[in-house]
Amino acid sequence: MSPPGREVEYTESDVIEVFKQRADYAEPLTASEVADRLGCSRRTALNKLHDLQEETDLTSKKVGGRSRVWWIPVTMD
């Protein structure tokens, strides 16, 4: 039997890669979509997204009562 606790550690770089691998770079994602693509829990994805929002250009917006979408702003020169 494996010891209790996390078996896989997800990094902020893993989350950034989810955003970079999309066909539409400007498409916002929910925490659930990030979690599905990483294969982790929604809570793990949400924690990483909050950390990234504080440390990087990652941005979020509430789109409903409890819904939020996340994206990396696309700048146009």
One Martini backbone bead per residue (centre of mass of N, CA, C, O) as a GRO file, in nm:
protein
   77
    1MET     BB    1   0.098   0.035   0.021
    2SER     BB    2   0.064   0.359  -0.007
    3PRO     BB    3   0.122   0.646   0.108
    4PRO     BB    4  -0.007   0.908   0.223
    5GLY     BB    5  -0.095   1.134  -0.016
    6ARG     BB    6   0.084   1.262  -0.255
    7GLU     BB    7   0.214   1.139  -0.572
    8VAL     BB    8   0.177   1.412  -0.735
    9GLU     BB    9   0.351   1.692  -0.858
   10TYR     BB   10   0.241   2.015  -0.936
   11THR     BB   11   0.332   2.271  -1.136
   12GLU     BB   12   0.324   2.579  -1.269
   13SER     BB   13   0.436   2.483  -1.542
   14ASP     BB   14   0.211   2.283  -1.601
   15VAL     BB   15  -0.010   2.499  -1.625
   16ILE     BB   16   0.112   2.671  -1.849
   17GLU     BB   17   0.111   2.442  -2.062
   18VAL     BB   18  -0.193   2.429  -2.093
   19PHE     BB   19  -0.213   2.713  -2.225
   20LYS     BB   20   0.002   2.664  -2.462
   21GLN     BB   21  -0.161   2.395  -2.594
   22ARG     BB   22  -0.366   2.554  -2.730
   23ALA     BB   23  -0.523   2.647  -3.016
   24ASP     BB   24  -0.648   2.891  -2.843
   25TYR     BB   25  -0.470   3.122  -2.671
   26ALA     BB   26  -0.738   3.304  -2.574
   27GLU     BB   27  -0.868   3.083  -2.421
   28PRO     BB   28  -1.046   3.026  -2.158
   29LEU     BB   29  -1.023   2.864  -1.832
   30THR     BB   30  -1.103   2.637  -1.609
   31ALA     BB   31  -1.021   2.456  -1.340
   32SER     BB   32  -1.141   2.193  -1.452
   33GLU     BB   33  -0.986   2.193  -1.721
   34VAL     BB   34  -0.706   2.188  -1.599
   35ALA     BB   35  -0.743   1.929  -1.434
   36ASP     BB   36  -0.804   1.740  -1.673
   37ARG     BB   37  -0.529   1.792  -1.826
   38LEU     BB   38  -0.350   1.699  -1.568
   39GLY     BB   39  -0.488   1.491  -1.358
   40CYS     BB   40  -0.631   1.655  -1.129
   41SER     BB   41  -0.760   1.838  -0.903
   42ARG     BB   42  -0.937   2.121  -0.871
   43ARG     BB   43  -0.788   2.229  -0.620
   44THR     BB   44  -0.503   2.214  -0.734
   45ALA     BB   45  -0.552   2.399  -0.974
   46LEU     BB   46  -0.654   2.644  -0.813
   47ASN     BB   47  -0.399   2.692  -0.647
   48LYS     BB   48  -0.211   2.742  -0.891
   49LEU     BB   49  -0.370   2.976  -1.016
   50HIS     BB   50  -0.342   3.169  -0.776
   51ASP     BB   51  -0.035   3.177  -0.773
   52LEU     BB   52  -0.001   3.279  -1.068
   53GLN     BB   53  -0.158   3.546  -1.035
   54GLU     BB   54   0.057   3.666  -0.833
   55GLU     BB   55   0.333   3.598  -1.032
   56THR     BB   56   0.180   3.669  -1.304
   57ASP     BB   57  -0.030   3.728  -1.596
   58LEU     BB   58  -0.246   3.581  -1.489
   59THR     BB   59  -0.602   3.577  -1.539
   60SER     BB   60  -0.928   3.667  -1.397
   61LYS     BB   61  -1.294   3.587  -1.407
   62LYS     BB   62  -1.607   3.633  -1.329
   63VAL     BB   63  -1.911   3.436  -1.473
   64GLY     BB   64  -2.053   3.386  -1.192
   65GLY     BB   65  -2.126   3.301  -0.890
   66ARG     BB   66  -1.864   3.058  -0.895
   67SER     BB   67  -1.735   3.140  -1.161
   68ARG     BB   68  -1.413   3.099  -1.335
   69VAL     BB   69  -1.170   3.243  -1.548
   70TRP     BB   70  -0.862   3.172  -1.733
   71TRP     BB   71  -0.571   3.372  -1.850
   72ILE     BB   72  -0.343   3.482  -2.098
   73PRO     BB   73  -0.255   3.758  -2.216
   74VAL     BB   74  -0.289   3.910  -2.533
   75THR     BB   75  -0.064   4.082  -2.724
   76MET     BB   76  -0.066   4.372  -2.940
   77ASP     BB   77   0.156   4.544  -3.167
   0.00000   0.00000   0.00000
